[in-house]
Coordinates of C-alpha atoms and ligand atoms in Angstrom, one line a residue:
Chain A
M4 CA 97.8 61.1 86.3
D5 CA 99.6 62.8 89.0
L6 CA 101.5 66.1 88.1
S7 CA 102.1 67.2 91.8
V8 CA 105.5 67.9 93.1
K9 CA 107.0 68.7 96.5
I10 CA 109.8 70.9 97.4
G11 CA 110.5 71.0 101.1
T12 CA 107.0 71.3 102.6
L13 CA 105.9 73.1 99.6
Q14 CA 103.2 71.2 97.7
L15 CA 102.7 72.2 94.0
R16 CA 99.8 71.0 91.9
N17 CA 102.1 70.9 88.7
P18 CA 105.8 71.6 88.2
V19 CA 105.2 74.8 86.3
L20 CA 106.0 78.1 87.9
T21 CA 106.5 81.5 86.5
A22 CA 109.9 83.1 86.9
S23 CA 110.6 86.1 89.1
G24 CA 110.9 89.4 87.3
T25 CA 108.9 88.3 84.3
F26 CA 105.4 87.7 85.7
G27 CA 105.1 90.8 87.8
Y28 CA 102.9 90.0 90.8
G29 CA 100.7 87.7 88.7
T30 CA 97.8 90.0 88.5
E31 CA 99.3 91.6 85.3
Y32 CA 98.6 88.3 83.6
A33 CA 95.1 87.8 84.8
D34 CA 93.5 88.3 81.4
F35 CA 95.8 85.5 79.9
V36 CA 96.3 82.9 82.4
D37 CA 94.1 80.7 84.6
F38 CA 96.2 80.7 87.7
S39 CA 94.5 77.5 89.0
R40 CA 96.3 75.7 86.3
L41 CA 99.8 76.8 87.5
G42 CA 102.1 75.2 90.1
G43 CA 102.9 78.6 91.4
I44 CA 104.0 82.1 90.7
V45 CA 107.4 83.5 91.8
V46 CA 106.8 87.3 92.3
K47 CA 109.3 90.1 91.5
G48 CA 112.6 90.4 93.5
T49 CA 111.7 92.0 96.9
T50 CA 114.3 93.9 98.9
L51 CA 114.2 95.4 102.4
H52 CA 114.1 99.0 101.2
P53 CA 112.5 100.4 98.1
R54 CA 114.6 100.5 95.0
E55 CA 114.3 102.5 92.0
G56 CA 116.4 100.1 89.8
N57 CA 118.7 101.2 87.0
P58 CA 118.1 104.1 84.6
Y59 CA 116.7 103.4 81.1
P60 CA 117.6 101.9 78.9
R61 CA 117.3 98.6 80.6
M62 CA 116.5 96.1 77.9
A63 CA 118.2 95.1 74.5
E64 CA 117.0 92.3 72.2
T65 CA 119.7 89.9 71.3
P66 CA 119.6 86.9 68.8
S67 CA 116.9 84.6 70.3
G68 CA 117.1 86.4 73.8
M69 CA 117.2 89.6 75.6
L70 CA 119.5 91.4 78.1
N71 CA 117.8 93.1 81.0
A72 CA 119.3 95.5 83.6
V73 CA 116.2 96.3 85.6
G74 CA 118.2 96.3 88.7
L75 CA 115.6 95.0 91.1
Q76 CA 113.1 97.9 91.0
N77 CA 110.6 97.2 93.8
K78 CA 108.8 99.0 96.5
G79 CA 110.3 97.2 99.4
A80 CA 109.2 94.4 101.7
R81 CA 106.9 96.5 103.8
Y82 CA 105.0 97.9 100.8
F83 CA 104.6 94.3 99.5
I84 CA 103.2 93.1 102.8
D85 CA 100.8 95.9 103.2
H86 CA 99.7 96.6 99.7
I87 CA 100.5 93.7 97.2
Y88 CA 100.2 90.7 99.5
P89 CA 96.4 91.3 100.2
A90 CA 95.6 91.7 96.5
I91 CA 97.4 88.3 95.6
C92 CA 97.3 86.0 98.6
H93 CA 94.1 84.4 97.5
L94 CA 95.1 83.7 93.9
P95 CA 94.4 80.0 93.3
T96 CA 98.1 79.0 93.2
K97 CA 101.1 79.1 95.3
I98 CA 102.7 82.4 95.7
I99 CA 106.6 82.5 96.2
V100 CA 108.5 85.6 97.0
N101 CA 112.0 86.0 95.4
V102 CA 114.1 87.9 98.1
S103 CA 117.1 89.9 97.3
G104 CA 119.5 92.0 99.4
S105 CA 122.8 93.9 99.5
S106 CA 123.8 92.7 103.0
I107 CA 123.0 89.4 105.0
D108 CA 121.1 91.5 107.5
D109 CA 118.8 92.6 104.7
Y110 CA 118.2 89.1 103.5
V111 CA 117.4 88.0 107.0
A112 CA 115.1 91.0 107.7
V113 CA 113.1 90.3 104.6
A114 CA 112.9 86.5 105.3
R115 CA 111.7 87.2 108.9
M116 CA 108.8 89.5 107.6
L117 CA 107.8 86.9 104.9
D118 CA 107.8 84.1 107.6
E119 CA 104.8 85.6 109.2
L120 CA 102.6 85.7 106.1
E121 CA 100.2 82.8 106.0
H122 CA 99.8 82.5 102.3
I123 CA 103.5 82.6 101.4
P124 CA 104.6 78.9 101.7
A125 CA 108.2 79.5 100.3
I126 CA 110.7 82.1 99.4
E127 CA 113.3 82.0 96.5
L128 CA 116.6 83.6 97.7
N129 CA 118.2 85.4 94.8
I130 CA 121.9 85.3 95.6
S131 CA 122.7 85.8 92.0
C132 CA 121.2 88.9 90.4
P133 CA 123.9 90.3 88.1
N134 CA 122.5 93.8 88.0
V135 CA 123.1 95.1 91.4
K136 CA 126.5 96.7 92.0
Q137 CA 126.7 95.6 95.7
G138 CA 125.4 92.4 97.1
G139 CA 123.6 90.1 94.6
M140 CA 126.5 88.8 92.6
A141 CA 129.0 88.8 95.5
F142 CA 127.0 86.1 97.6
G143 CA 126.4 83.8 94.7
V144 CA 129.8 83.5 93.2
T145 CA 131.6 81.6 95.9
P146 CA 130.6 78.7 98.0
Y147 CA 131.6 80.7 101.0
G148 CA 129.4 83.6 100.3
A149 CA 126.5 81.5 99.3
S150 CA 126.8 79.4 102.6
S151 CA 127.0 82.5 104.7
V152 CA 123.7 84.1 103.4
V153 CA 121.9 80.7 103.3
R154 CA 123.0 79.9 106.9
A155 CA 121.7 83.2 108.2
V156 CA 118.4 83.0 106.4
R157 CA 117.8 79.3 107.3
N158 CA 117.9 80.3 111.0
A159 CA 115.4 83.1 110.4
Y160 CA 112.9 81.4 108.0
S161 CA 110.9 78.3 108.8
K162 CA 109.1 77.6 105.5
T163 CA 110.4 76.3 102.3
L164 CA 113.7 78.0 101.4
I165 CA 114.7 77.8 97.6
V166 CA 118.0 79.2 96.7
K167 CA 118.5 80.6 93.2
L168 CA 121.9 80.1 91.8
S169 CA 124.0 82.2 89.5
P170 CA 125.3 80.8 86.3
N171 CA 128.2 83.3 86.2
V172 CA 130.6 81.0 88.1
T173 CA 133.3 78.4 87.3
D174 CA 131.8 75.6 89.2
I175 CA 128.0 75.8 89.9
V176 CA 128.1 72.4 91.6
S177 CA 130.2 73.5 94.4
I178 CA 127.8 76.4 95.1
A179 CA 124.8 74.0 94.9
R180 CA 126.5 71.7 97.4
A181 CA 127.3 74.4 99.8
V182 CA 123.7 75.7 100.0
E183 CA 122.4 72.2 100.4
E184 CA 124.8 71.8 103.3
E185 CA 123.3 74.9 105.0
G186 CA 119.8 73.6 104.8
A187 CA 118.2 74.9 101.6
D188 CA 115.1 72.9 100.6
G189 CA 115.7 73.3 97.0
V190 CA 117.9 75.1 94.4
S191 CA 116.6 77.0 91.3
L192 CA 118.6 77.7 88.3
I193 CA 119.7 79.4 86.1
N194 CA 119.4 83.1 86.7
T195 CA 120.5 85.4 83.8
L196 CA 124.0 85.1 82.2
L197 CA 126.1 88.2 82.3
G198 CA 126.2 89.7 78.9
M199 CA 126.6 92.9 76.8
A200 CA 125.1 94.6 73.7
I201 CA 126.5 97.4 71.7
D202 CA 125.2 99.8 69.1
A203 CA 127.7 100.0 66.5
E204 CA 126.2 103.0 64.8
R205 CA 125.9 105.2 68.0
R206 CA 129.2 103.5 69.0
R207 CA 128.1 102.9 72.7
P208 CA 126.6 100.2 74.8
I209 CA 122.7 99.9 74.6
L210 CA 122.1 99.3 78.4
S211 CA 122.6 102.1 80.8
T212 CA 124.5 99.8 83.0
V213 CA 126.8 98.5 80.1
T214 CA 126.3 94.9 81.0
G215 CA 123.1 93.0 81.9
G216 CA 121.6 89.6 82.3
L217 CA 120.8 87.5 79.2
S218 CA 117.7 85.2 79.2
G219 CA 115.5 83.5 76.7
P220 CA 116.0 80.6 74.2
A221 CA 119.7 81.7 73.6
V222 CA 120.5 80.4 77.2
K223 CA 118.7 77.1 77.1
P224 CA 121.7 74.7 76.4
V225 CA 123.7 76.4 79.2
A226 CA 120.8 76.1 81.6
L227 CA 120.2 72.6 80.8
R228 CA 123.8 71.6 81.2
M229 CA 123.9 73.4 84.6
V230 CA 120.7 71.8 85.8
W231 CA 121.9 68.3 84.7
Q232 CA 125.1 68.8 86.6
V233 CA 123.5 70.1 89.8
A234 CA 120.8 67.5 89.7
Q235 CA 123.3 64.8 89.9
A236 CA 125.3 66.4 92.7
V237 CA 122.7 67.3 95.3
S238 CA 119.7 65.4 96.9
I239 CA 117.4 68.4 97.3
P240 CA 114.9 69.2 94.4
V241 CA 116.2 71.3 91.5
I242 CA 114.0 73.8 89.8
G243 CA 115.2 74.4 86.2
M244 CA 114.8 77.5 84.0
G245 CA 116.4 79.2 81.2
G246 CA 114.8 79.7 77.8
I247 CA 111.7 77.6 78.2
C248 CA 109.1 78.4 75.7
S249 CA 107.2 75.1 75.2
A250 CA 106.3 71.9 77.0
T251 CA 109.0 70.1 75.2
D252 CA 111.5 72.5 76.5
A253 CA 110.1 71.9 80.1
V254 CA 110.2 68.2 79.5
E255 CA 113.9 68.5 78.6
F256 CA 114.6 70.1 82.0
L257 CA 112.6 67.4 83.8
L258 CA 114.7 64.8 81.8
A259 CA 117.9 66.4 83.0
G260 CA 116.7 66.0 86.6
A261 CA 114.8 69.1 87.5
T262 CA 111.7 68.4 89.8
A263 CA 109.9 71.5 88.5
V264 CA 110.5 74.4 86.1
E265 CA 110.0 78.1 85.9
I266 CA 109.1 80.1 82.8
G267 CA 110.6 83.7 82.4
T268 CA 111.2 85.5 79.0
A269 CA 108.6 83.3 77.2
N270 CA 105.9 85.0 79.0
F271 CA 106.6 88.2 77.1
V272 CA 106.0 86.5 73.7
D273 CA 103.1 84.3 74.7
P274 CA 101.4 85.7 77.8
S275 CA 99.6 82.4 78.2
V276 CA 102.5 80.2 77.7
S277 CA 102.8 79.0 81.4
E278 CA 99.3 77.5 81.3
K279 CA 100.1 75.8 77.8
V280 CA 103.3 74.3 79.2
A281 CA 101.5 72.8 82.1
D282 CA 98.9 71.2 79.8
G283 CA 101.6 70.0 77.4
I284 CA 103.5 68.2 80.1
A285 CA 100.3 66.4 80.9
D286 CA 99.9 65.4 77.1
Y287 CA 103.5 64.3 77.2
M288 CA 102.8 61.9 80.2
A289 CA 99.7 60.6 78.5
R290 CA 101.6 59.8 75.4
H291 CA 104.3 58.1 77.3
N292 CA 102.0 56.2 79.6
M293 CA 103.3 57.9 82.6
E294 CA 101.5 58.0 86.0
H295 CA 103.5 60.5 87.8
V296 CA 105.5 63.6 86.6
S297 CA 108.7 62.2 88.3
D298 CA 108.5 59.3 86.0
I299 CA 109.9 61.8 83.4
T300 CA 113.2 62.3 85.0
M301 CA 115.9 60.1 83.2
L302 CA 118.4 60.3 85.9
Chain B
M3 CA 93.6 92.7 77.0
K4 CA 93.4 89.9 74.4
V5 CA 95.6 87.6 72.3
L6 CA 94.2 87.7 68.8
D7 CA 95.1 86.5 65.4
L8 CA 94.6 89.5 63.2
I9 CA 94.0 89.0 59.5
V10 CA 95.5 91.5 57.0
K11 CA 92.7 92.8 54.9
E12 CA 94.9 95.2 53.0
S13 CA 98.4 96.6 53.1
C14 CA 99.8 99.2 50.8
A15 CA 102.9 101.1 50.8
V16 CA 102.5 105.0 51.9
S17 CA 106.2 105.9 51.4
A18 CA 109.5 104.1 50.4
T19 CA 109.8 102.7 54.0
S20 CA 106.3 102.7 55.4
V21 CA 103.3 100.6 55.0
R22 CA 99.6 101.2 56.1
M23 CA 97.7 97.9 56.9
V24 CA 94.2 97.4 57.7
L25 CA 93.4 94.4 59.8
T26 CA 90.3 92.4 61.1
A27 CA 89.7 89.3 63.2
H28 CA 87.2 86.4 63.4
D29 CA 86.4 87.4 66.9
T30 CA 85.1 91.0 67.7
L31 CA 88.1 93.2 68.3
P32 CA 88.1 94.6 71.9
D33 CA 87.2 98.4 72.2
M34 CA 90.3 100.6 71.7
Q35 CA 91.0 104.2 72.7
P36 CA 93.3 106.5 70.6
G37 CA 96.9 106.4 71.9
Q38 CA 96.7 102.7 72.9
F39 CA 98.9 100.3 71.1
V40 CA 99.2 96.6 70.2
E41 CA 102.1 94.2 70.6
L42 CA 102.7 92.2 67.5
R43 CA 104.5 88.8 67.3
I44 CA 107.1 88.6 64.7
D45 CA 107.1 85.1 62.9
D46 CA 109.6 83.5 60.5
T47 CA 112.3 85.8 61.4
P48 CA 115.4 83.9 62.9
G49 CA 116.6 85.3 66.0
V50 CA 113.7 87.8 66.6
L51 CA 112.1 86.9 69.9
L52 CA 110.1 89.8 71.3
R53 CA 106.8 91.3 70.2
R54 CA 106.9 94.8 68.6
P55 CA 104.8 97.8 70.0
I56 CA 102.9 99.6 67.3
S57 CA 100.3 102.4 67.8
I58 CA 96.7 101.9 66.9
H59 CA 96.4 104.3 63.7
D60 CA 92.7 103.8 63.2
Y61 CA 89.9 101.6 64.5
D62 CA 86.4 101.0 63.2
K63 CA 84.1 99.3 65.6
E64 CA 81.4 98.8 62.7
S65 CA 83.7 97.1 60.3
N66 CA 85.7 95.3 63.0
T67 CA 88.9 96.7 61.6
L68 CA 92.0 98.4 63.0
A69 CA 94.8 100.1 60.9
L70 CA 98.3 100.3 61.6
L71 CA 101.1 102.4 60.0
V72 CA 104.5 100.7 60.2
Q73 CA 107.9 102.1 59.3
R74 CA 110.6 99.7 58.3
V75 CA 113.6 100.1 60.5
G76 CA 114.7 96.7 61.4
K77 CA 114.0 93.0 61.1
G78 CA 110.6 93.1 63.0
T79 CA 109.1 95.9 61.2
A80 CA 110.4 94.5 57.9
W81 CA 108.3 91.4 58.6
L82 CA 105.4 93.5 59.4
C83 CA 105.8 95.5 56.2
S84 CA 106.0 92.5 54.1
R85 CA 102.6 91.1 55.2
Q86 CA 100.0 90.7 52.5
A87 CA 96.2 90.6 52.4
G88 CA 95.2 87.2 54.0
D89 CA 98.2 86.9 56.2
V90 CA 97.9 86.5 59.9
V91 CA 99.7 88.5 62.6
N92 CA 99.3 87.6 66.2
A93 CA 98.6 90.6 68.5
V94 CA 98.1 91.4 72.1
L95 CA 95.7 94.3 72.5
P96 CA 94.7 96.9 73.4
L97 CA 97.6 98.0 75.6
G98 CA 98.4 101.2 77.6
N99 CA 96.3 104.2 78.3
G100 CA 95.3 106.5 75.5
F101 CA 95.2 110.2 75.1
T102 CA 93.0 112.2 77.4
L103 CA 89.8 113.3 75.5
P104 CA 87.9 116.5 76.3
S105 CA 84.5 115.8 77.9
E106 CA 81.6 116.2 75.5
G107 CA 80.7 119.9 74.9
A108 CA 83.7 121.3 76.7
P109 CA 85.3 124.1 74.7
C110 CA 88.4 122.6 73.1
S111 CA 90.7 123.6 70.3
P112 CA 93.3 121.0 70.0
L113 CA 96.5 120.9 67.9
L114 CA 97.8 117.3 67.1
I115 CA 101.5 117.3 66.2
G116 CA 103.2 114.3 64.7
G117 CA 106.6 113.8 63.3
G118 CA 107.6 110.9 61.0
V119 CA 105.9 107.7 61.7
G120 CA 104.7 109.3 65.0
V121 CA 101.7 110.7 63.1
A122 CA 100.1 107.3 63.3
P123 CA 98.0 107.4 66.5
L124 CA 96.9 111.1 65.6
L125 CA 94.5 110.0 63.0
F126 CA 92.5 107.8 65.5
L127 CA 92.7 110.6 67.9
G128 CA 91.5 113.0 65.4
R129 CA 88.5 110.9 64.5
E130 CA 87.6 110.6 68.1
L131 CA 87.7 114.5 68.5
C132 CA 85.4 114.8 65.5
R133 CA 83.0 112.5 66.9
R134 CA 82.8 114.8 69.9
G135 CA 82.1 117.7 67.5
I136 CA 85.7 119.3 67.8
V137 CA 87.5 119.9 64.5
P138 CA 91.1 118.9 65.0
T139 CA 94.1 120.9 63.6
F140 CA 97.1 118.6 62.6
L141 CA 100.7 119.7 62.2
L142 CA 102.6 117.1 60.4
G143 CA 106.4 117.0 60.2
A144 CA 108.6 115.0 57.9
R145 CA 112.0 115.1 56.3
T146 CA 110.8 115.4 52.9
S147 CA 107.3 115.5 51.2
K148 CA 107.8 111.9 50.2
E149 CA 108.1 110.8 53.7
L150 CA 105.1 112.7 54.8
L151 CA 102.6 109.9 55.6
C152 CA 98.9 109.7 54.9
K153 CA 98.3 113.4 54.5
D154 CA 95.1 112.9 52.5
L155 CA 93.6 110.8 55.3
F156 CA 94.3 113.5 57.9
E157 CA 92.8 116.0 55.5
S158 CA 89.6 114.0 55.5
V159 CA 89.4 114.5 59.4
G160 CA 90.7 118.2 60.0
T161 CA 92.8 121.0 58.9
V162 CA 96.5 120.0 58.0
Y163 CA 99.5 122.0 58.2
V164 CA 102.8 120.6 57.1
T165 CA 106.5 121.3 57.7
T166 CA 109.3 119.5 55.9
E167 CA 113.1 119.7 56.8
V168 CA 114.2 120.0 53.1
G169 CA 111.3 122.5 52.4
D170 CA 109.8 120.6 49.4
E171 CA 106.3 120.9 51.1
G172 CA 104.7 123.3 53.7
V173 CA 106.9 125.3 55.8
K174 CA 110.6 124.4 55.8
G175 CA 112.0 123.3 59.0
F176 CA 110.9 121.5 62.1
V177 CA 107.3 121.5 63.4
T178 CA 108.3 124.0 66.0
H179 CA 109.0 126.5 63.3
H180 CA 105.5 126.6 61.9
P181 CA 103.7 129.8 62.4
V182 CA 100.4 128.0 63.3
L183 CA 102.0 127.5 66.7
S184 CA 101.9 131.1 67.7
E185 CA 99.0 132.1 65.3
G186 CA 96.5 129.5 66.3
D187 CA 94.8 129.7 69.7
F188 CA 95.0 126.2 70.8
N189 CA 94.3 125.1 74.4
A190 CA 95.4 121.4 74.1
V191 CA 98.4 120.0 72.3
Y192 CA 98.9 116.3 71.6
V193 CA 102.3 115.2 70.3
C194 CA 103.9 111.9 69.0
G195 CA 107.2 111.8 67.2
P196 CA 110.9 111.4 67.6
K197 CA 112.1 112.4 71.1
P198 CA 113.9 115.7 70.1
M199 CA 110.8 116.9 68.2
M200 CA 108.6 116.1 71.2
Q201 CA 111.0 117.8 73.6
A202 CA 111.1 120.9 71.6
V203 CA 107.3 120.9 71.5
V204 CA 107.1 120.4 75.2
T205 CA 109.4 123.3 75.8
M206 CA 107.1 125.5 73.8
A207 CA 104.0 124.2 75.7
R208 CA 105.5 124.9 78.9
A209 CA 106.5 128.4 78.0
G210 CA 103.0 129.1 76.8
E211 CA 101.3 127.2 79.8
V212 CA 99.4 125.1 77.3
W213 CA 97.9 121.7 78.3
C214 CA 99.9 119.0 76.5
E215 CA 100.2 115.3 76.3
V216 CA 103.1 113.3 74.6
S217 CA 103.1 109.6 73.5
L218 CA 106.6 107.8 74.5
E219 CA 108.2 105.1 72.5
N220 CA 110.4 103.4 75.2
R221 CA 111.9 100.0 74.4
M222 CA 109.5 97.2 75.6
A223 CA 109.6 93.6 76.4
C224 CA 106.1 92.5 77.9
G225 CA 104.0 95.5 77.2
I226 CA 101.8 94.8 80.2
G227 CA 103.6 96.2 83.2
A228 CA 105.2 93.0 84.3
C229 CA 108.9 93.3 83.5
L230 CA 109.7 96.9 84.3
C231 CA 112.0 97.3 81.2
C232 CA 110.3 100.3 79.7
V233 CA 110.4 102.7 82.5
E234 CA 110.4 106.7 82.0
D235 CA 112.0 108.6 84.8
T236 CA 109.1 110.8 85.9
L237 CA 108.5 113.3 88.8
S238 CA 106.9 110.4 90.6
G239 CA 110.0 107.9 89.9
N240 CA 110.4 105.2 87.4
V241 CA 107.1 104.3 85.8
C242 CA 106.3 101.8 83.2
V243 CA 105.5 103.5 79.8
C244 CA 103.6 100.4 78.6
K245 CA 101.2 100.4 81.5
E246 CA 101.0 104.0 82.8
G247 CA 101.6 105.4 79.4
P248 CA 102.5 105.6 76.6
V249 CA 100.7 108.8 76.8
F250 CA 101.8 111.1 79.6
N251 CA 100.8 114.6 80.4
I252 CA 103.9 116.8 80.4
D253 CA 103.4 117.8 84.0
R254 CA 104.6 114.2 85.0
L255 CA 107.8 114.4 83.0
K256 CA 111.2 115.5 84.0
W257 CA 111.9 116.8 80.6
T258 CA 113.3 120.3 80.7
Ligands
LIG408 C1 104.0 102.5 72.2 C2 104.7 102.5 70.9 C3 104.2 102.6 69.9 C4 104.8 102.6 68.5 N1 104.1 102.9 67.4 C5 104.6 102.7 66.2 C6 103.9 102.8 65.0 O1 102.8 103.1 65.1 N2 104.7 102.7 63.9 C7 105.9 102.3 63.8 O2 106.4 102.2 62.7 N3 106.7 102.2 64.8 C8 106.0 102.3 66.2 N4 106.8 102.3 67.2 C9 108.3 101.9 67.2 C10 108.4 100.4 66.9 O3 108.0 99.5 68.0 C11 109.8 100.0 66.5 O4 110.3 100.8 65.4 C12 110.0 98.7 66.4 O5 109.9 97.9 67.6 C13 111.4 98.3 65.7 O6 111.5 96.9 65.5 P1 112.6 96.3 64.5 O7 112.8 94.8 64.8 O8 112.1 96.5 63.1 O9 114.0 97.1 64.7 P2 115.2 96.8 65.5 O10 115.9 98.0 65.7 O11 115.9 95.6 64.9 O12 114.6 96.2 67.0 C14 115.5 95.9 68.0 C15 114.7 96.0 69.4 O13 114.6 97.4 69.6 C16 113.3 97.7 69.8 N5 113.0 99.1 69.2 C17 113.7 99.7 68.2 N6 113.3 100.9 67.7 C18 112.3 101.2 68.6 C19 111.5 102.3 68.9 N7 111.5 103.3 68.1 N8 110.6 102.3 70.0 C20 110.6 101.2 70.7 N9 111.2 100.0 70.6 C21 112.1 100.0 69.6 C22 112.5 96.7 69.2 O14 111.3 96.5 69.7 C23 113.3 95.5 69.3 O15 113.1 94.9 70.8 C24 106.1 102.3 68.5 C25 106.8 102.0 69.7 C26 106.2 102.1 70.9 C27 106.9 101.9 72.1
LIG409 C1 113.2 91.4 82.9 C2 113.6 90.3 83.8 C3 113.6 90.6 85.2 C4 114.1 89.6 86.0 N1 114.2 89.8 87.4 C5 114.6 88.9 88.3 C6 114.4 89.1 89.7 O1 114.0 90.1 90.1 N2 114.9 88.1 90.6 C7 115.4 86.9 90.0 O2 115.9 86.2 90.8 N3 115.5 86.8 88.8 C8 115.0 87.7 87.8 N4 115.0 87.4 86.5 C9 115.6 86.1 86.0 C10 114.5 85.1 85.7 O3 113.7 84.8 86.8 C11 115.1 83.8 85.0 O4 116.1 83.3 86.1 C12 115.9 84.0 83.7 O5 115.2 85.0 82.9 C13 116.0 82.7 82.9 O6 114.9 82.3 82.6 P1 114.2 82.6 81.1 O7 115.3 82.4 80.0 O8 113.1 81.6 81.1 O9 113.8 84.1 81.3 C14 114.6 88.3 85.7 C15 114.6 88.1 84.2 C16 114.2 89.2 83.3 C17 114.2 88.8 81.8
LIG410 S1 107.4 96.5 78.7 FE1 107.4 95.2 80.5 S2 106.8 96.7 82.0 FE2 106.6 97.9 80.2

């Protein structure tokens, strides 16, 4: 049985990755996950300069989901390269860095720095984070904005370039087509859906930023629909995510046309879920007499 | 850290809204320190997704048991409070860093201040101090005597002083009104409880230049330092309460 998949030149042993911002730098989960059983780890969003993120409270649980407004807290690309990369570059799985920025120049600068790192075979460009007041959102919500940043990064980055799409748009297909046109090797979706929670007794919003990003099982049907639409419209691989908690959930995304999946919020509920999903996909293939994981896709 | 199915050995109501549970496991429980916590999965409750952080109230290596003190405030804690002997609760444990314990033989006269369900971790802390030959003094605060939790257990470990807001037991008022604060000669203060209470204690500890640690209760998702949801804005920037805390020395906090 062959579970390996390819995105650009990135070769994954199986289609299961962990989603950015939900799995730290991997090491936080060392007690729970055998990394050699994962396709890869997408590490926390990294920006050119350090960011303190948004004030507390940054999290609100909502029915079957959660809102977050972390705001891309990270120590910056230089710190990542000098202090974090050495500690994770030899983990027995593929390490992908999620890149964020508030200007095209910032994205390009980080992409250039990461291009030099031998053990980072791919980046995931976050053009969709809804938490950041400038940047983030602005690029991902129009085909023009998405094209401009992807074009610039494509020129600066030689390895596999995955572009992570925002679901907070009217027509996600047009954005996916635009980034394919500019040379993206794959697209991943969905990032969090913009939402809000209010504390009725205290009569105020729960999050310090008022609005935040919704994730978890609550978003799965929306995510599946978007993955299905995008997979039909582009010929580059699609990485699906949004509410995946089990192998069955993951298989549904593969059926909708995804080449691989990422697991986010579910890691908080069951810290070893990613490994279980990878095993469960293999069981599914065995039950359905499938040779290769791409046989699952129904499109 | 481990993910374990804990088995409820006994569960009994200790107030109208709180339950004390003793749990065990088929496997040997990992070693735990006072001030550390567990994250419990909430089952059978539609819509509830995330684990709930609960302090380790007591731990006994010999009998392979731990105790939790849970106050019912919402759906998650309601499910926990309704667990009966024999039921299973899935836990990730132990999490975070505990209270700093004085080194063996060092002179220490600690005051352990708890408010409401915040008294929970202080029992385990008191036991550890006893094990080091230090008799702890507890100052427990509650709204009414009926809401004062597990007083008899604390009395079996150290000296107990009480304040109640309505004044039906101990000194009337908040913990900061109790005379033992100024009369006792304490060189270490440990606090856990509602934030306004902890802030009031911290102000006094700072004024008296007394060493002091507090246990924070920020909202958490992962509990292991991966999501950055639970941060406290400290003098060294935003730090994860779940991983660097939940116990902090007041010298690190921005609280005024
Ligand atoms: C380190 C730590 C130790 C704790 N120890 C104890 C303990 O020993 N006994 C006890 O009864 N309670 C303790 N708490 C508080 C307990 O976690 C909350 O009361 C509980 O999460 C509420 O869940 P719920 O579903 O009943 O309430 P809901 O209000 O429905 O919960 C909604 C969301 O808010 C979060 N939340 C609500 N109140 C709190 C709170 N006070 N602190 C943190 N998150 C909260 C919940 O986790 C959940 O994500 C502790 C909290 C922390 C962070
Ligand atoms: C706490 C938290 C932090 C996140 N941080 C990032 C981030 O830094 N960059 C990014 O592209 N996506 C981030 N995301 C979005 C996730 O990677 C994922 O797209 C989303 O949560 C949907 O998947 P899920 O439902 O499986 O969580 C974050 C999500 C959560 C819950
Ligand atoms: S709860 Fe996730 S970092 Fe603390």
